Coordinates of C-alpha atoms and ligand atoms in Angstrom, one line a residue:
X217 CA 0.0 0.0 0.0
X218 CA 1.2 3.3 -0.8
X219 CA 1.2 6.2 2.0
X220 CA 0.9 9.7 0.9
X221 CA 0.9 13.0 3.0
X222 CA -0.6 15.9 1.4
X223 CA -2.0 19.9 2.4
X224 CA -5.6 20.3 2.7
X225 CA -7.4 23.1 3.2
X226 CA -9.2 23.5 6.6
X227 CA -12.6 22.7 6.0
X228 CA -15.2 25.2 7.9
X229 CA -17.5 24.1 10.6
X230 CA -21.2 24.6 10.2
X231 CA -23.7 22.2 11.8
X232 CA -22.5 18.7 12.7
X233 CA -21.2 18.0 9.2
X234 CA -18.3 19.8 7.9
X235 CA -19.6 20.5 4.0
X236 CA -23.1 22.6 4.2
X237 CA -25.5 24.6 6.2
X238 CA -27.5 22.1 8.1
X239 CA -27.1 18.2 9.3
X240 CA -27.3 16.3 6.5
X241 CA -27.3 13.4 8.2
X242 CA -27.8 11.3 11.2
X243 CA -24.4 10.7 13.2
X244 CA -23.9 10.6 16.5
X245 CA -20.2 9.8 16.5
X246 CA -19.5 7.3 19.0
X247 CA -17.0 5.0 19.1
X248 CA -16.3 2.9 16.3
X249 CA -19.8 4.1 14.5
X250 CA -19.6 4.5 10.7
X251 CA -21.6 5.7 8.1
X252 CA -21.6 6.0 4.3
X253 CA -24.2 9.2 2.2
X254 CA -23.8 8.4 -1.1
X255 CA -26.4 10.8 -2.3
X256 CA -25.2 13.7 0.0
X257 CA -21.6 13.4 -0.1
X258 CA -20.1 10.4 -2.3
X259 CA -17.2 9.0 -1.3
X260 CA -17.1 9.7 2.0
X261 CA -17.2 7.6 5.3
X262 CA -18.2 9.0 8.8
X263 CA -16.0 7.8 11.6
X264 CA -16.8 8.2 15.1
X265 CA -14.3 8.5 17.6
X266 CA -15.9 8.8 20.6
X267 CA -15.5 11.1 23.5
X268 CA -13.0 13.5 23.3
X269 CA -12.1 13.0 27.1
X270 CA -11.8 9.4 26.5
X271 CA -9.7 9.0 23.1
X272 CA -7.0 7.1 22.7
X273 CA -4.1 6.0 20.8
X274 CA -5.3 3.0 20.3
X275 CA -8.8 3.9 19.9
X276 CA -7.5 5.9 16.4
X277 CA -5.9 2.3 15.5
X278 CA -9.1 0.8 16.2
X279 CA -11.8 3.5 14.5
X280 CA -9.1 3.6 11.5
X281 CA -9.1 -0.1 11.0
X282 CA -12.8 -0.2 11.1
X283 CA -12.7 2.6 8.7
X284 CA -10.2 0.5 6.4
X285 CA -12.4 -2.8 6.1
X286 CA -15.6 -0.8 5.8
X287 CA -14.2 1.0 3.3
X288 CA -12.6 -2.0 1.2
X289 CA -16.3 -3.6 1.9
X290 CA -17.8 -1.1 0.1
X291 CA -15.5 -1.6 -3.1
X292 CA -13.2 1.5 -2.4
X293 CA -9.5 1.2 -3.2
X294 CA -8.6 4.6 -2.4
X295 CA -8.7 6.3 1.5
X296 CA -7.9 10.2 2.2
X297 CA -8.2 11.0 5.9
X298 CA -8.3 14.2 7.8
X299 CA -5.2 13.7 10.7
X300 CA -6.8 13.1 13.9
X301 CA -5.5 15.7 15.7
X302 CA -7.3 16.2 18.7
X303 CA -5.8 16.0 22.6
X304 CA -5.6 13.0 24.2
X305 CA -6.5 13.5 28.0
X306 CA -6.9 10.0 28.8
X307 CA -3.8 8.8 27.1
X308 CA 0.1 9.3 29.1
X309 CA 1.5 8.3 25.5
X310 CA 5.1 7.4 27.6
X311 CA 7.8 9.4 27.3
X312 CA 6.7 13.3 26.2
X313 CA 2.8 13.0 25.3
X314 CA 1.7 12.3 22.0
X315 CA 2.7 14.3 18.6
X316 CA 1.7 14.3 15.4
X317 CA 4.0 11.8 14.1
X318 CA 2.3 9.8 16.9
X319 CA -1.3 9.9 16.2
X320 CA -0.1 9.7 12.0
X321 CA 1.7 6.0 13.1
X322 CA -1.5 5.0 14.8
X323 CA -3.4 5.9 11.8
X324 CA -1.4 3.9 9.4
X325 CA -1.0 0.8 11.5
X326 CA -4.6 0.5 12.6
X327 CA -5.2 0.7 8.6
X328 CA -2.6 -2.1 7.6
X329 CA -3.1 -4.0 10.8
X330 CA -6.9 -4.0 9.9
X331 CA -6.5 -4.9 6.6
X332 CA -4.2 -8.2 6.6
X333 CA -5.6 -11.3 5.4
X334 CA -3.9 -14.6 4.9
X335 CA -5.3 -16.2 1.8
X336 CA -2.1 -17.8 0.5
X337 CA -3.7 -21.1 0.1
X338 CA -7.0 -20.0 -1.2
X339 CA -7.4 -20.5 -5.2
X340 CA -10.5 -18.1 -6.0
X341 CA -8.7 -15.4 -8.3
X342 CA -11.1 -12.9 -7.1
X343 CA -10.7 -13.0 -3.3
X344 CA -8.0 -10.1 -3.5
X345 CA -9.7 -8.4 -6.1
X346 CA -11.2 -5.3 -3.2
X347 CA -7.4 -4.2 -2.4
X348 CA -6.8 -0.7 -0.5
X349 CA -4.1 0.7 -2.6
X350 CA -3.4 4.2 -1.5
X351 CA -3.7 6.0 2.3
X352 CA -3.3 9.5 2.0
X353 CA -3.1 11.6 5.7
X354 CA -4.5 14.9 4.9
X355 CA -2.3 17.7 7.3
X356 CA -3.7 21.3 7.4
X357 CA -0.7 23.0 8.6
X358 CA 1.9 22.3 6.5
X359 CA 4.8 22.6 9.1
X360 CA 3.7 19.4 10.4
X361 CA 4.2 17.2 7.2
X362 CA 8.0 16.5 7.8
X363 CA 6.8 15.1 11.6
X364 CA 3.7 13.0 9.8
X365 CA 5.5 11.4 7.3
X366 CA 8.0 10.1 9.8
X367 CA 5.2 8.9 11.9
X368 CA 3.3 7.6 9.1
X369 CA 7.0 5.8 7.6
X370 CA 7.3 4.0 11.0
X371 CA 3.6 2.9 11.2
X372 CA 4.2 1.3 7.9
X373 CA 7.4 -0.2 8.8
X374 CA 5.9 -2.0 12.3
X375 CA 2.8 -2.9 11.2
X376 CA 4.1 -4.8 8.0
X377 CA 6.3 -6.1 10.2
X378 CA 3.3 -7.7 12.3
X379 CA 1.3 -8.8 9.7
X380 CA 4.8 -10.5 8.2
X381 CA 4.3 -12.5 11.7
X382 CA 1.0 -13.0 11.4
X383 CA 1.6 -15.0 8.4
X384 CA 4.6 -17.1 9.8
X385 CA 2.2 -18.1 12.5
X386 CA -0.7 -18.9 9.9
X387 CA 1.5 -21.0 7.9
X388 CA 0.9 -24.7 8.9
X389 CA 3.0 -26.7 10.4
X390 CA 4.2 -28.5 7.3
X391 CA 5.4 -25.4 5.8
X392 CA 6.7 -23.3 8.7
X393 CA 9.4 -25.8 10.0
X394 CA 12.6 -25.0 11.7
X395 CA 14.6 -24.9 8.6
X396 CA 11.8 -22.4 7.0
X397 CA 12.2 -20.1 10.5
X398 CA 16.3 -20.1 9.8
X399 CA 15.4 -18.9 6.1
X400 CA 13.6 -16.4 7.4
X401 CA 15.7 -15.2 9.3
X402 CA 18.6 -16.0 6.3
X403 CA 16.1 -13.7 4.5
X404 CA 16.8 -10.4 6.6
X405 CA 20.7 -11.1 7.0
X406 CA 20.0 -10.6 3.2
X407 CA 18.6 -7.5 3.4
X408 CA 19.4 -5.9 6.6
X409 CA 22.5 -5.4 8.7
X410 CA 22.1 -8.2 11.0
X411 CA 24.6 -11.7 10.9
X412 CA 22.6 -15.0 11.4
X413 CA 24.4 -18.4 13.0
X414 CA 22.9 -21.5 13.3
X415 CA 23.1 -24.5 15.3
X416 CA 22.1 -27.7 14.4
X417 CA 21.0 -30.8 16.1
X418 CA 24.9 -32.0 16.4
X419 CA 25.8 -28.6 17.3
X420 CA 23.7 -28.2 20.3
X421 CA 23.9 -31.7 21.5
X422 CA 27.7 -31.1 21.8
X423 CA 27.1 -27.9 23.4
X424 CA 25.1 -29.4 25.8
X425 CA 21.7 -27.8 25.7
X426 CA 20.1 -31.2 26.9
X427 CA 16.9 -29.4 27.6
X428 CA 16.4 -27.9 24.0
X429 CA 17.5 -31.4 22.6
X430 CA 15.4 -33.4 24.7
X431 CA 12.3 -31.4 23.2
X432 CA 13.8 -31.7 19.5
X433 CA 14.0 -36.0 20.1
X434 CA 10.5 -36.7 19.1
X435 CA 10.6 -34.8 15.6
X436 CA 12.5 -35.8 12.4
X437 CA 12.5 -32.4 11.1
X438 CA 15.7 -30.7 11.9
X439 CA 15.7 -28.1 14.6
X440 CA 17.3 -24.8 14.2
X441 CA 18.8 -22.8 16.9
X442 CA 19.2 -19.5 15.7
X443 CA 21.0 -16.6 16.7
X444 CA 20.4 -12.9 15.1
X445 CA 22.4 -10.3 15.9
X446 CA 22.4 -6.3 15.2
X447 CA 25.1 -4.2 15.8
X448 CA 23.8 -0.6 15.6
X449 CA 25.2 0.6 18.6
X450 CA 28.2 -0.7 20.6
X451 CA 28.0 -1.9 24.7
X452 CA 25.7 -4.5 25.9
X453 CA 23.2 -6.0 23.7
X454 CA 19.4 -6.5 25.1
X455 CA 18.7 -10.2 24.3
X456 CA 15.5 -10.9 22.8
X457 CA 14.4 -14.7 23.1
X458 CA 11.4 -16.1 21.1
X459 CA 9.2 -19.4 21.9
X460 CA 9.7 -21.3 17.9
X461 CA 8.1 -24.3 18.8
X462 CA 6.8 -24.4 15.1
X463 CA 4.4 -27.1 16.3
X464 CA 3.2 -28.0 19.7
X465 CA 1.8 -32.2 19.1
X466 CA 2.3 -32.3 23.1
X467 CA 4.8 -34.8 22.7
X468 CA 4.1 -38.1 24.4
X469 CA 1.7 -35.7 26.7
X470 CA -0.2 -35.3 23.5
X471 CA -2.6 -32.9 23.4
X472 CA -6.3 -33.5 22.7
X473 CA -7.0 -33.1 19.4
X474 CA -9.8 -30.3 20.2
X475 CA -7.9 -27.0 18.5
X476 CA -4.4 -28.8 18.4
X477 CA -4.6 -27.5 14.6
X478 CA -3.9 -24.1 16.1
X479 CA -0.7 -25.3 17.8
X480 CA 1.2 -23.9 14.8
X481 CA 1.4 -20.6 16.2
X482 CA 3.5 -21.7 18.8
X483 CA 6.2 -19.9 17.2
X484 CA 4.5 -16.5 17.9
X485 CA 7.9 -15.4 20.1
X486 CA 9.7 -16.2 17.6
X487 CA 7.9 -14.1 14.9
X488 CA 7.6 -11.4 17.1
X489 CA 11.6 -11.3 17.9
X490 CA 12.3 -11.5 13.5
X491 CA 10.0 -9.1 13.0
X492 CA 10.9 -6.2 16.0
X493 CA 14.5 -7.0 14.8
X494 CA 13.7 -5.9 10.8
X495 CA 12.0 -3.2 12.4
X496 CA 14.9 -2.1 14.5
X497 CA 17.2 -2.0 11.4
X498 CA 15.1 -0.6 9.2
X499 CA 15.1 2.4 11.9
X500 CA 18.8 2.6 12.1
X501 CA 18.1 2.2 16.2
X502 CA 21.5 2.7 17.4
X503 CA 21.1 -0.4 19.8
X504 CA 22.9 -4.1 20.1
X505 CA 20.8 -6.5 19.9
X506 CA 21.1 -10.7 19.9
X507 CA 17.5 -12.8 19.2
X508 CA 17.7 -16.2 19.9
X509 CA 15.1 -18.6 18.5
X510 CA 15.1 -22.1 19.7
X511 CA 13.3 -23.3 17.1
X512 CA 12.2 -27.2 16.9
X513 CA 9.1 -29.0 16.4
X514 CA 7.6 -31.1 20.0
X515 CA 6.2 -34.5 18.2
X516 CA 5.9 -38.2 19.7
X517 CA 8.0 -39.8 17.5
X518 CA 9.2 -43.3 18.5
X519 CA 13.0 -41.2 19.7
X520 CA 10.5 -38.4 22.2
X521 CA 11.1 -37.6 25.7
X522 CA 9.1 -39.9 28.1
X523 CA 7.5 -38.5 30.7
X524 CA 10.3 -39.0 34.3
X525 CA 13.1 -38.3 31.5
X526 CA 15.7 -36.4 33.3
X527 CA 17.8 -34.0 31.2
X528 CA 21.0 -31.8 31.3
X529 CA 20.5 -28.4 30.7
X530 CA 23.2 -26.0 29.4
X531 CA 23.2 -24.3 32.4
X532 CA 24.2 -27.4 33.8
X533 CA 21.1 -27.8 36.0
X534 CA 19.0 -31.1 35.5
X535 CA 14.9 -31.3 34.6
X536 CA 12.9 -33.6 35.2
X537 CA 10.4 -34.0 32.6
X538 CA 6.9 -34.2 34.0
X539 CA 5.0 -33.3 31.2
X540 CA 6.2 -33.2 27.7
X541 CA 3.9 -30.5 26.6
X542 CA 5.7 -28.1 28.7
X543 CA 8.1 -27.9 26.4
X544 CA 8.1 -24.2 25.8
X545 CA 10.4 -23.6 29.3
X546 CA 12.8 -26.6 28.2
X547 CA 13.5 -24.6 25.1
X548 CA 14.2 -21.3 26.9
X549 CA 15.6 -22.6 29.8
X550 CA 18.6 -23.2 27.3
X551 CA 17.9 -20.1 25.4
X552 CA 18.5 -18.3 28.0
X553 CA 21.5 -19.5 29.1
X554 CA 22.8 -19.5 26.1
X555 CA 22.1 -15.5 25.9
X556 CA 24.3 -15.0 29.0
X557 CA 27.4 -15.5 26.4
X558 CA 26.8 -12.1 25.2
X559 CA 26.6 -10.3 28.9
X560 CA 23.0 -9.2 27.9
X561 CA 22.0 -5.4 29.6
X562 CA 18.8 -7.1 29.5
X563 CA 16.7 -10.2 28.7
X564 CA 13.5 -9.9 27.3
X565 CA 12.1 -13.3 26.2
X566 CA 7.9 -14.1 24.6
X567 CA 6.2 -17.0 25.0
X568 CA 3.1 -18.6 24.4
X569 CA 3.8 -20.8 27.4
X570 CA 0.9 -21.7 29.6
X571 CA -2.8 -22.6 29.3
X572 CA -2.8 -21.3 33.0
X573 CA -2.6 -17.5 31.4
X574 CA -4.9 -17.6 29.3
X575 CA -7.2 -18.5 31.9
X576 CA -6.1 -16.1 34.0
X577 CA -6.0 -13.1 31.5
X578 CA -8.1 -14.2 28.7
X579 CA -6.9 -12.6 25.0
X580 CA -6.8 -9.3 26.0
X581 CA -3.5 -9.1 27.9
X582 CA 0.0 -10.2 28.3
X583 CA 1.1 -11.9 31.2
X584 CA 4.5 -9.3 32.6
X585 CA 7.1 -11.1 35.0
X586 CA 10.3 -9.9 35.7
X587 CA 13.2 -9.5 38.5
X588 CA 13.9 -5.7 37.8
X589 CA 11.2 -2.5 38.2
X590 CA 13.1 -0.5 35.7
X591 CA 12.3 -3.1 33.0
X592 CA 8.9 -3.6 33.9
X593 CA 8.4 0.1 34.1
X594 CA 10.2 0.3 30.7
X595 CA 8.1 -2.4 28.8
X596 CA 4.5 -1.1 30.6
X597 CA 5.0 2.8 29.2
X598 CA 5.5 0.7 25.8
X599 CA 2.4 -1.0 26.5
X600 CA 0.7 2.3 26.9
X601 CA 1.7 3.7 24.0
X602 CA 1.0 0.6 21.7
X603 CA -2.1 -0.3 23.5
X604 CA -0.8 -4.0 23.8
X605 CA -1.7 -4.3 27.3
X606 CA 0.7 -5.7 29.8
X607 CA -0.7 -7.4 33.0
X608 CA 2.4 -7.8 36.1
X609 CA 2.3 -11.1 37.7
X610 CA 4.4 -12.4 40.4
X611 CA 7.7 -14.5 40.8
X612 CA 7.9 -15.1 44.4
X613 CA 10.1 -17.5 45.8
X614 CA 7.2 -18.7 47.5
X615 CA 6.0 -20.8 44.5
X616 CA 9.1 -22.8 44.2
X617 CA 8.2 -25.8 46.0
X618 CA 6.1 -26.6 43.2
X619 CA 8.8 -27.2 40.3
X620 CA 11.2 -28.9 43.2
X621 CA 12.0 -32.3 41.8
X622 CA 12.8 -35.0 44.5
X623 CA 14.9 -37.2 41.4
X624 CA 16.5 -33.9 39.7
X625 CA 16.8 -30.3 40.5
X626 CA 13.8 -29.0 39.1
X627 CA 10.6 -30.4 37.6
X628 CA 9.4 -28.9 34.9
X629 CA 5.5 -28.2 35.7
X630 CA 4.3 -26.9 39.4
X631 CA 1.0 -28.6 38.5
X632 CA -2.4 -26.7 37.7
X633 CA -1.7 -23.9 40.6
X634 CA -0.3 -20.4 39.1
X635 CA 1.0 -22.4 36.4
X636 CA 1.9 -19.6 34.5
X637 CA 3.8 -18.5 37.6
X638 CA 5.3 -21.6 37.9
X639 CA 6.7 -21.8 34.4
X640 CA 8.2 -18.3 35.2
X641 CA 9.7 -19.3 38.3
X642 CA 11.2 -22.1 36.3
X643 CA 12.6 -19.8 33.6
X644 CA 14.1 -17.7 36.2
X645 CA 16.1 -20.3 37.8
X646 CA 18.7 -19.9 34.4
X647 CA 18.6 -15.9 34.0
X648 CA 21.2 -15.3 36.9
X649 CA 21.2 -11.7 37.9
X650 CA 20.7 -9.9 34.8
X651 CA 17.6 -8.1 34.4
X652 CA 14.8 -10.3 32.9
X653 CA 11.2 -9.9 31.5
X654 CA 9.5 -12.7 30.5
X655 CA 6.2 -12.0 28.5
X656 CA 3.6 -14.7 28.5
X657 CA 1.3 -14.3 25.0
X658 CA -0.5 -17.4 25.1
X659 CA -3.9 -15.3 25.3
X660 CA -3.3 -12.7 23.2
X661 CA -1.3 -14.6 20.2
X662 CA -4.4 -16.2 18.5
X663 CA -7.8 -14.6 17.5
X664 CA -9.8 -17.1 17.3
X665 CA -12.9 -15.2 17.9
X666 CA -14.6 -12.9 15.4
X667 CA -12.3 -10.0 14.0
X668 CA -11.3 -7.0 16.2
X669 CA -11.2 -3.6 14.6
X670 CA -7.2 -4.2 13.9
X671 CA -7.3 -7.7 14.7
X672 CA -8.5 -9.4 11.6
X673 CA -9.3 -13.6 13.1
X674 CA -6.0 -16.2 13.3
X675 CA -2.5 -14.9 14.4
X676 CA -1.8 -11.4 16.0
X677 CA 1.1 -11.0 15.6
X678 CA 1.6 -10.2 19.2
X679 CA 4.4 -8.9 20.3
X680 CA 6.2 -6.7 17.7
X681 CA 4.7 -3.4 18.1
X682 CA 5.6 -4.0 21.9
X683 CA 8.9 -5.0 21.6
X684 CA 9.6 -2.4 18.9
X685 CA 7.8 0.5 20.8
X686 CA 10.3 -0.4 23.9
X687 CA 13.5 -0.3 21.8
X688 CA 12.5 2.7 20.2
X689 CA 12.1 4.2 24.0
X690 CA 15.8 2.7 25.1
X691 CA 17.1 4.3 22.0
X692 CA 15.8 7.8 23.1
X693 CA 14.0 8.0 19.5
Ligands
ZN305 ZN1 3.4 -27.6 24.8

């Protein structure tokens, strides 16, 4: 889709429509209302935004993406809109409000976010026939454009960079394997200024990453350990580690076969670390960063894990392998400790890891843990900003009875209680004492519901515009 900012002329006021001398028609302008006149005014799409008091950045995504599918609906491939400037009472917008260049980025996304459709495998030639071509932001004071166009460049950056994760996560499981993640990832070595090594199977059984091995038993289909790096600034890189379990059978704990077919998005970490990544290069951030992505398949094949396994991590602590469906910690447990090669400033590792979070957050949030307030604080004021909410959960000691093995050091399940706490708990037993934040997205990875405004149904893409929005913030951008 092609952006555009152009100079309009401001339009006058009279009545509650901006083009005549009385209401033309009805519109009351709440939140998320739309309406078409095709008699009155052709071409043209109301868009109501609510309370003034109560907007949002994220409620501009949201009306714009509404606007965008209503508007495709309707056959249009063309949209011109008005910048929503407006103040934003109810909306702290992190570090120095919100500017133009803000409010123009949350226009864009919410129109390419809304957009996105995954029809890859779908043979009707005229299924993409209604395509939005052109989105032109309309600025009346022309001393703003410089300030738009950056904001709307970087929308259109992060939220292609989304819906490129969106589609790794809807690509089946037969066609997003390890190797394809490690082309992927091949793909922006290619293109961007970021090196790529992999390990192989050999290569991390020598190393000794036990746990990720013991995971990567039950599949023939090579895993892939990959390891990205950026080198746009110099010091201490932040170390961004993404679940790539590129699909989740259960193992020997198989799953029931009740939604398993969605199990392919259990890569979404991983997607979300590729894609933050791009966009960090494409921005120039001057920031080091290393993203790790264990990636492997979890199948029952005749070599798996069983269930009382006990396994050698890298850190040199041993598992005992309660349930092979929790597989997700196995893999980062090693990850992690892996990471600590690079003296990380920080860890920040995604996860759809536990049932248990979903329950307790449904798809609306992500589940926040972490052993340092100035991360947390960092990653919620990006939360804020990108309206991917951010819900803090505990790690207390307290818990750690539960993943206390009595054959092995740890256990790797604390049962049903706080599981997502549990698995945690477990993860931070390899960070050491470098600050760590360990995002659980099971909830909010999948939309398996009807569409949200920018949320269209199948993979989110969860995690990007968060990541990106906190690097951005570190970079002082
Ligand atoms: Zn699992």
């Amino acid at each position: 889709m092609e952006i555009k900012v152009a100079s309009r002329p401001l339009l006058k006021r009279r009545g509650n429509v901006p083009c005549g001398g009385e209401t033309l028609i009805k519109f009351s302008g709440k939140f998320l209302e739309t309406r078409t006149d095709g008699k009155t005014i052709p071409g043209t799409l109301f868009l109501g935004l609510g309370s003034e008091k109560e907007l949002t950045l994220d409620k501009i995504r949201q009306a714009m993406g509404k606007a965008a599918t209503t508007i495709r609906e309707a056959g249009g491939t063309k949209i011109a809109a008005p910048l929503l400037e407006t103040k934003f009472p109810s909306d702290k917008g992190g570090k120095g409000g919100v500017s133009v260049s803000d409010i123009a980025q949350a226009m864009v996304e919410g129109v390419i976010l809304a957009l996105y459709q995954f029809n890859l495998y779908k043979t009707d030639p005229d299924l993409d026939k209604n395509e939005i071509k052109e989105l032109t932001l309309l600025v009346t004071d022309r001393s703003k454009k410089a300030s738009v166009l950056k904001g709307a460049l970087h929308g259109q950056w992060i939220a292609n960079a989304v819906n490129s994760a969106r589609t790794l996560c809807n690509l089946p499981g037969n066609v997003l394997t390890p190797s394809r993640m490690e082309q992927e990832a091949l793909r922006l070595r290619k293109e961007y200024p970021i090196s790529v090594s992999v390990l192989e199977r050999s290569d991390a059984e020598a190393l000794g990453m036990g746990a990720y091995c013991g995971v990567a038993r039950g599949t023939a289909e090579p895993p892939k350990f990959i390891i990205l790096e950026y080198k746009g600034g110099k010091g201490k890189p932040i170390a961004l580690i993404g679940k790539s379990v590129t699909f989740d059978s259960g193992g020997i704990s198989l799953k029931p076969a009740e939604n398993m077919e969605q199990m392919k998005y259990d890569m979404s970490g991983g997607a979300a670390v590729l894609g933050a990544m791009k966009v960090a290069a494409q921005m120039k951030l001057p920031l080091h960063i290393v993203g790790i992505l264990p990636a492997t398949d979890n199948m029952p094949g005749g070599k798996a894990m069983h269930p009382g396994d006990i396994v050698k991590t890298l850190s040199g602590k041993t598992v005992e392998v309660i349930n092979t469906d929790a597989e997700g910690r196995l893999c980062l447990a090693d990850a992690i400790t892996y990471s600590l090669r690079y003296k990380p400033y920080a860890i920040i590792d995604l996860a759809t890891l536990t049932g248990a979070c979903v329950v307790a957050l449904g798809q609306h949030a992500i589940a926040l843990f972490g052993n340092n307030a100035k991360l947390i604080e960092a990653i919620s004021l990006a939360s804020e900003k990108t309206g991917e909410k951010v819900w803090p959960m505990p790690v207390w000691d307290e818990y750690y009875s539960q993943i206390k093995s009595d054959v092995a050091d740890l256990k790797n399940t604390g049962g049903r209680p706080a599981g997502s706490i549990t698995a945690a708990l477990f993860l931070k037993q390899f960070v050491t004492d470098v600050p760590w934040v360990h995002l659980d997205i099971a909830g909010v990875a999948w939309n398996g519901d009807k569409p949200r405004p920018y949320t269209p149904k199948g993979s989110t893409g969860a995690g990007v515009r968060l990541l990106v929005q906190y690097l951005i913030d570190l970079a002082g951008k």
